mmCIF file of C-alpha atoms in Angstrom:
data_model
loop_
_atom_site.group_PDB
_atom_site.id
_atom_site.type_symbol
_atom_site.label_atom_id
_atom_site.label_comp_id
_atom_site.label_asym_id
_atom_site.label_seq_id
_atom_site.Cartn_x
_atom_site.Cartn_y
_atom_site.Cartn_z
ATOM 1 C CA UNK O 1 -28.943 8.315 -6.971
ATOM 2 C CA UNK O 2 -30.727 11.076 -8.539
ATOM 3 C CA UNK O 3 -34.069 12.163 -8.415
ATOM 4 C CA UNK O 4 -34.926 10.816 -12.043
ATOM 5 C CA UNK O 5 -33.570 7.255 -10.363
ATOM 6 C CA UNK O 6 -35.381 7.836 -7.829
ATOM 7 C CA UNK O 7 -38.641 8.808 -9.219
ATOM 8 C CA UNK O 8 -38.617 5.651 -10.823
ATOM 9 C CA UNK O 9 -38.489 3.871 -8.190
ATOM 10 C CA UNK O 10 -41.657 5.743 -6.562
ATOM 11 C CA UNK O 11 -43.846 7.343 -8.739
ATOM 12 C CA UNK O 12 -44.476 9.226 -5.689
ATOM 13 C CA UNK O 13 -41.341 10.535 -4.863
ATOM 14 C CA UNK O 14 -42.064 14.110 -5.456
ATOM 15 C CA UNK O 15 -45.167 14.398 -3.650
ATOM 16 C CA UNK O 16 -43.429 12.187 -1.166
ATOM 17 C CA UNK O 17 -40.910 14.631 -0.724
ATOM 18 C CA UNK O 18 -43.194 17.440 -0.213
ATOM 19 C CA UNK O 19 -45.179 16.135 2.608
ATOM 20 C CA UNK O 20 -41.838 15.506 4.666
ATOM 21 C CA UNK O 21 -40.928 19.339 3.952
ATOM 22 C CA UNK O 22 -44.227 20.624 5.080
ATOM 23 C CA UNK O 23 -45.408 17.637 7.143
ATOM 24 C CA UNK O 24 -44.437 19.778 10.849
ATOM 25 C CA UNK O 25 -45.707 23.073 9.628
ATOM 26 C CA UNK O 26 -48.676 24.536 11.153
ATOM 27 C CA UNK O 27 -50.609 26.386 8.105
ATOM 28 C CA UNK O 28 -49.211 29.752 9.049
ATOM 29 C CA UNK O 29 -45.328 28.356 8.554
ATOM 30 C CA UNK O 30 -46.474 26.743 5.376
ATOM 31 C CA UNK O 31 -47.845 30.000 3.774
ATOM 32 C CA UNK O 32 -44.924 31.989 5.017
ATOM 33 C CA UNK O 33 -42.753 29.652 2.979
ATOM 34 C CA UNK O 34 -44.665 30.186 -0.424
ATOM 35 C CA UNK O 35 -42.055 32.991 -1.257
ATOM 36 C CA UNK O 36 -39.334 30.385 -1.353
ATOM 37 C CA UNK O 37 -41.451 27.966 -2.919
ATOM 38 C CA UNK O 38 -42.178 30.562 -5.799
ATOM 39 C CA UNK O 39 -38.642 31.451 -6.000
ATOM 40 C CA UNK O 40 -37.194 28.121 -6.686
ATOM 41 C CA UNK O 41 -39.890 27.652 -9.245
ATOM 42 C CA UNK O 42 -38.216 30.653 -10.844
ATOM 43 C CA UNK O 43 -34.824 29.353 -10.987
ATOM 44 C CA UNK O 44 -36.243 25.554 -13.041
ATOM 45 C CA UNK O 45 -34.602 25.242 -16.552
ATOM 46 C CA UNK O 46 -36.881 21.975 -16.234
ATOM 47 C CA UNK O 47 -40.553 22.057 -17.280
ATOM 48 C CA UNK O 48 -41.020 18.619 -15.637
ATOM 49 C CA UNK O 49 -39.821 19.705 -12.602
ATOM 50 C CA UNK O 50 -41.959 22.711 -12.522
ATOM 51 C CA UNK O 51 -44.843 20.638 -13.335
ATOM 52 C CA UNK O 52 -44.146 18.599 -10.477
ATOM 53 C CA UNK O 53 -43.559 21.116 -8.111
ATOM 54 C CA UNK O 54 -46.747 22.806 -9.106
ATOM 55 C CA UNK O 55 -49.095 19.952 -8.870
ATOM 56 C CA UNK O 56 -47.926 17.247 -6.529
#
């Protein structure tokens, strides 16, 4: 299943998804990983998925 399957499924999948990445982090992990975050922003061909990885 992908994640457009998936998605609608659970409007909240993204955000979802998020919190079980970051969920253990303390706050200094979490900004440490904003340099991968940004780079795999970079590397979207998908304007949705930016979107979504911007704001959920």
């Amino acid at each position: 299943m992908g994640w457009e399957d998936k998605l609608n499924n659970d409007e909240w999948y993204f955000s979802n998804c998020f919190e079980t990445i970051t969920k253990g982090m303390s706050a200094e992990e979490a900004f440490n990983y904003m340099p991968d975050v940004i780079d795999m922003i970079f590397k979207l061909n998908n304007e949705f998925l930016i979107y979504e990885t911007l704001y959920s």
